[in-house]
Amino acid sequence: MTAPENEEPGLAWDQDFADQLIGATLLVGITYLQHDGTLVRREQVFGPVAAVDAEIGITILRSDTGEPYIVAPVLEAIEPASPGHYQLTETDAVIEDPDYTVTFSVTAPLRH
């Protein structure tokens, strides 16, 4: 768990928070968009955080497959989850009281 050598302005690394995430349940939502903002697909995964590294990313162990799943190490995007039941749209799985949530939007570049 290391801090990046060349941190981008505004993206401070919080090692204490990174350490706190280990073992916590993280619900991840990713929206994939075309360059013009048109929705391509949505993906949701969740599981316990296995590792947090400023260079590699946040690794969770998917609760549905047990496989590692890595997301961007943007700690500022992670929020404490409100207590309750969270239903995944694609699988109808229900997560009860995850510790944290994070959402990302990924926009494809315009290709000429």
CSV table of C-alpha atoms in Angstrom, one decimal:
chain,number,residue,atom,x,y,z
A,1,MET,CA,0.0,0.0,0.0
A,2,THR,CA,2.0,2.9,-1.3
A,3,ALA,CA,1.4,6.5,-2.2
A,4,PRO,CA,1.9,7.5,-5.8
A,5,GLU,CA,5.1,9.3,-6.6
A,6,ASN,CA,3.4,11.9,-8.8
A,7,GLU,CA,0.0,12.7,-7.1
A,8,GLU,CA,-2.4,14.7,-9.2
A,9,PRO,CA,-3.5,18.0,-7.8
A,10,GLY,CA,-6.6,17.5,-5.6
A,11,LEU,CA,-6.1,13.8,-5.3
A,12,ALA,CA,-4.5,13.4,-1.9
A,13,TRP,CA,-3.8,9.9,-0.7
A,14,ASP,CA,-5.1,9.1,2.8
A,15,GLN,CA,-3.2,6.0,4.0
A,16,ASP,CA,-5.3,5.8,7.2
A,17,PHE,CA,-8.5,5.6,5.2
A,18,ALA,CA,-6.9,3.1,2.8
A,19,ASP,CA,-6.0,0.9,5.7
A,20,GLN,CA,-9.5,1.2,7.1
A,21,LEU,CA,-11.0,-0.1,3.9
A,22,ILE,CA,-9.3,-3.5,4.2
A,23,GLY,CA,-11.9,-6.1,5.1
A,24,ALA,CA,-14.8,-3.7,4.6
A,25,THR,CA,-17.6,-4.5,2.1
A,26,LEU,CA,-17.5,-2.1,-0.9
A,27,LEU,CA,-20.4,-1.8,-3.3
A,28,VAL,CA,-19.1,-0.6,-6.7
A,29,GLY,CA,-21.2,0.9,-9.5
A,30,ILE,CA,-19.7,1.7,-12.9
A,31,THR,CA,-21.5,3.4,-15.8
A,32,TYR,CA,-19.9,3.0,-19.2
A,33,LEU,CA,-20.8,5.8,-21.7
A,34,GLN,CA,-20.0,6.5,-25.3
A,35,HIS,CA,-18.1,9.7,-26.0
A,36,ASP,CA,-21.4,11.6,-26.5
A,37,GLY,CA,-22.8,10.5,-23.2
A,38,THR,CA,-25.0,7.7,-24.5
A,39,LEU,CA,-25.3,4.8,-22.1
A,40,VAL,CA,-23.4,1.6,-23.1
A,41,ARG,CA,-23.9,-0.5,-19.9
A,42,ARG,CA,-23.9,-0.5,-16.2
A,43,GLU,CA,-22.0,-2.8,-13.9
A,44,GLN,CA,-22.3,-3.5,-10.2
A,45,VAL,CA,-20.1,-5.6,-8.0
A,46,PHE,CA,-19.5,-5.9,-4.3
A,47,GLY,CA,-17.3,-7.8,-1.8
A,48,PRO,CA,-14.7,-7.3,0.8
A,49,VAL,CA,-11.7,-5.1,0.1
A,50,ALA,CA,-8.6,-7.3,-0.1
A,51,ALA,CA,-6.0,-4.6,-0.9
A,52,VAL,CA,-5.6,-0.9,-1.4
A,53,ASP,CA,-2.7,0.5,-3.4
A,54,ALA,CA,-2.3,4.0,-4.7
A,55,GLU,CA,-0.8,2.7,-8.0
A,56,ILE,CA,-2.6,-0.6,-8.6
A,57,GLY,CA,-6.1,0.3,-7.3
A,58,ILE,CA,-8.6,-1.0,-4.8
A,59,THR,CA,-9.0,-4.8,-5.0
A,60,ILE,CA,-12.2,-6.4,-3.9
A,61,LEU,CA,-13.0,-10.0,-3.9
A,62,ARG,CA,-16.3,-10.3,-5.8
A,63,SER,CA,-18.9,-11.9,-3.6
A,64,ASP,CA,-20.5,-13.7,-6.6
A,65,THR,CA,-17.3,-15.3,-8.0
A,66,GLY,CA,-14.6,-14.8,-5.4
A,67,GLU,CA,-12.4,-13.4,-8.1
A,68,PRO,CA,-10.4,-10.2,-7.6
A,69,TYR,CA,-11.9,-7.0,-9.1
A,70,ILE,CA,-9.8,-3.8,-9.2
A,71,VAL,CA,-11.2,-0.3,-9.4
A,72,ALA,CA,-9.4,3.1,-9.5
A,73,PRO,CA,-7.7,4.2,-6.3
A,74,VAL,CA,-9.8,7.3,-5.9
A,75,LEU,CA,-10.5,7.4,-2.2
A,76,GLU,CA,-12.3,10.7,-2.4
A,77,ALA,CA,-15.1,8.9,-4.3
A,78,ILE,CA,-15.8,6.3,-1.6
A,79,GLU,CA,-18.7,7.1,0.7
A,80,PRO,CA,-20.0,5.4,3.9
A,81,ALA,CA,-23.1,3.4,2.9
A,82,SER,CA,-26.4,4.2,4.5
A,83,PRO,CA,-27.8,1.2,6.4
A,84,GLY,CA,-30.2,-0.9,4.4
A,85,HIS,CA,-30.7,-3.3,1.5
A,86,TYR,CA,-29.1,-2.6,-1.9
A,87,GLN,CA,-30.4,-4.5,-4.8
A,88,LEU,CA,-28.2,-5.0,-7.9
A,89,THR,CA,-30.0,-4.3,-11.1
A,90,GLU,CA,-28.6,-7.1,-13.3
A,91,THR,CA,-28.6,-10.0,-10.9
A,92,ASP,CA,-31.3,-9.1,-8.4
A,93,ALA,CA,-28.8,-9.9,-5.6
A,94,VAL,CA,-29.4,-8.0,-2.4
A,95,ILE,CA,-26.6,-6.6,-0.3
A,96,GLU,CA,-27.4,-5.9,3.3
A,97,ASP,CA,-25.6,-3.0,5.0
A,98,PRO,CA,-22.4,-2.6,2.9
A,99,ASP,CA,-19.8,-0.5,4.6
A,100,TYR,CA,-19.0,1.7,1.7
A,101,THR,CA,-20.2,2.6,-1.8
A,102,VAL,CA,-18.4,4.1,-4.8
A,103,THR,CA,-19.6,5.0,-8.3
A,104,PHE,CA,-17.6,5.8,-11.4
A,105,SER,CA,-18.5,6.9,-14.9
A,106,VAL,CA,-16.2,5.8,-17.7
A,107,THR,CA,-16.6,7.7,-21.0
A,108,ALA,CA,-15.1,6.3,-24.2
A,109,PRO,CA,-12.9,8.8,-26.1
A,110,LEU,CA,-14.0,10.2,-29.4
A,111,ARG,CA,-12.2,8.3,-32.2
A,112,HIS,CA,-11.8,9.8,-35.6
